């Protein structure tokens, strides 16, 4: 078996999310990669990894990406914020959480063809899993509508 000599920044970012015990050193690097990376898939992977590995205080670093120009970055920010909102330390405020749900609804209705490795190739299934982890607060009608859009799209592929 041939082993590659280098590992892409995207794969490194993806893998770092699985080791939150190293967040003190990995989190600044993940956030820097998300901020400077030209490749949107790599930047989104780094942003989502920061949300998966970081403490709830990471929400302040992630929230501005809800305004990113690239829909993949907005999806990554929304997904990361919902994950961070489930942590006990300091919940994500209702404004950013509502915006995160709105971004996931937009992604469900208008999916993009580029996804991160976290999706396993299925953006809609990932959105569904994320919304099922959502704490109480956001408009239940929007959540239900988004879940219905995901299910309809997945049925259309099957």
C-alpha positions as a printed Julia matrix, in Angstrom:
158×3 Matrix{Float64}:
   0.0    0.0    0.0
   1.37   3.37  -0.99
   1.08   6.1    1.63
   1.0    9.72   0.42
   3.86  11.89   1.66
   1.64  14.87   2.42
  -1.82  15.34   3.82
  -4.02  18.14   2.56
  -5.08  20.96   4.89
  -8.68  19.87   4.34
  -7.98  16.34   5.66
  -5.94  17.69   8.57
  -8.78  20.06   9.54
 -11.31  17.24   9.26
  -9.23  14.97  11.49
  -8.55  17.63  14.14
 -12.28  17.8   14.92
 -12.07  14.26  16.3
  -9.59  15.33  18.97
 -11.23  18.07  21.06
  -8.71  17.4   23.83
  -6.19  19.23  21.63
  -8.46  22.24  21.0
  -6.12  24.59  22.85
  -3.6   24.2   20.03
  -5.8   23.17  17.11
  -8.6   25.73  17.49
  -6.51  28.83  16.64
  -5.08  27.01  13.62
  -8.51  25.88  12.43
  -9.95  29.39  12.74
  -6.93  30.85  10.91
  -7.33  28.31   8.11
 -11.04  29.12   7.8
 -10.19  32.83   7.57
  -7.42  32.65   4.99
  -8.06  29.54   2.87
  -9.02  30.24  -0.75
 -10.56  26.82  -1.32
 -14.13  27.02   0.05
 -14.36  23.3    0.89
 -11.16  23.47   2.94
 -12.25  26.7    4.65
 -15.69  25.25   5.46
 -14.11  22.05   6.77
 -11.84  24.07   9.07
 -14.74  26.21  10.31
 -16.91  23.2   11.04
 -13.98  21.43  12.73
 -13.56  24.48  14.97
 -17.21  24.2   15.93
 -16.9   20.5   16.63
 -13.69  20.66  18.65
 -14.07  24.02  20.34
 -15.8   25.16  23.5
 -19.03  27.16  23.4
 -17.0   30.4   23.45
 -16.01  29.52  19.87
 -19.48  30.72  18.83
 -18.19  34.3   18.78
 -15.56  33.32  16.2
 -18.02  31.33  14.08
 -21.03  33.68  14.04
 -19.59  36.24  11.56
 -19.4   33.49   8.92
 -23.21  33.45   8.79
 -22.68  36.52   6.57
 -20.07  34.89   4.32
 -20.5   35.22   0.57
 -20.14  31.49  -0.02
 -23.19  29.37   0.91
 -20.92  26.49   1.94
 -19.27  28.72   4.55
 -22.68  29.87   5.81
 -23.77  26.22   6.09
 -20.57  25.35   7.99
 -21.09  28.28  10.37
 -24.73  27.33  10.94
 -23.85  23.7   11.6
 -21.02  24.66  13.96
 -23.24  27.1   15.88
 -25.95  24.51  16.4
 -23.35  22.08  17.72
 -21.92  24.75  20.02
 -25.41  25.63  21.26
 -25.72  22.12  22.69
 -22.79  22.69  25.05
 -23.57  23.61  28.65
 -21.01  26.32  29.34
 -22.66  29.34  27.68
 -25.45  28.85  25.18
 -25.47  30.49  21.79
 -27.91  33.4   21.8
 -31.31  33.11  20.11
 -30.42  35.55  17.3
 -27.46  33.58  15.93
 -29.27  30.29  16.48
 -32.31  31.48  14.5
 -29.97  32.65  11.72
 -28.24  29.26  11.77
 -31.56  27.47  11.28
 -32.43  29.87   8.45
 -29.1   29.06   6.75
 -29.75  25.34   7.02
 -33.23  25.9    5.56
 -31.68  27.79   2.65
 -29.13  25.02   2.07
 -31.89  22.39   2.17
 -33.93  24.23  -0.46
 -30.96  25.22  -2.64
 -28.24  22.62  -2.11
 -24.75  23.18  -3.41
 -22.64  20.56  -5.11
 -19.56  21.04  -2.93
 -19.7   19.46   0.51
 -17.26  18.68   3.27
 -16.25  15.2    4.35
 -18.55  15.6    7.35
 -21.54  15.13   5.05
 -20.48  11.74   3.72
 -21.74  13.03   0.38
 -25.26  13.66   1.68
 -25.88  17.3    2.61
 -29.56  16.74   3.4
 -28.92  13.86   5.8
 -26.33  16.0    7.57
 -28.79  18.9    7.87
 -31.38  16.51   9.31
 -28.92  15.18  11.91
 -27.91  18.72  12.82
 -31.5   19.87  13.28
 -32.3   16.86  15.46
 -29.52  18.04  17.81
 -30.98  21.55  17.95
 -31.92  22.8   21.42
 -35.35  24.32  21.96
 -35.76  27.91  20.86
 -35.82  28.4   17.09
 -39.17  28.53  15.29
 -40.46  24.93  15.2
 -42.29  25.62  11.92
 -39.03  26.56  10.18
 -37.31  23.49  11.59
 -40.18  21.23  10.46
 -40.22  22.85   7.01
 -36.47  22.33   6.65
 -36.68  18.7    7.73
 -39.51  18.16   5.22
 -37.42  19.74   2.44
 -34.49  17.44   3.32
 -36.66  14.35   3.32
 -38.31  15.3    0.02
 -34.93  15.82  -1.64
 -33.61  12.53  -0.3
 -36.7   10.66  -1.53
 -36.22  12.26  -4.95
 -32.75  10.73  -5.18
 -33.79   7.27  -4.07
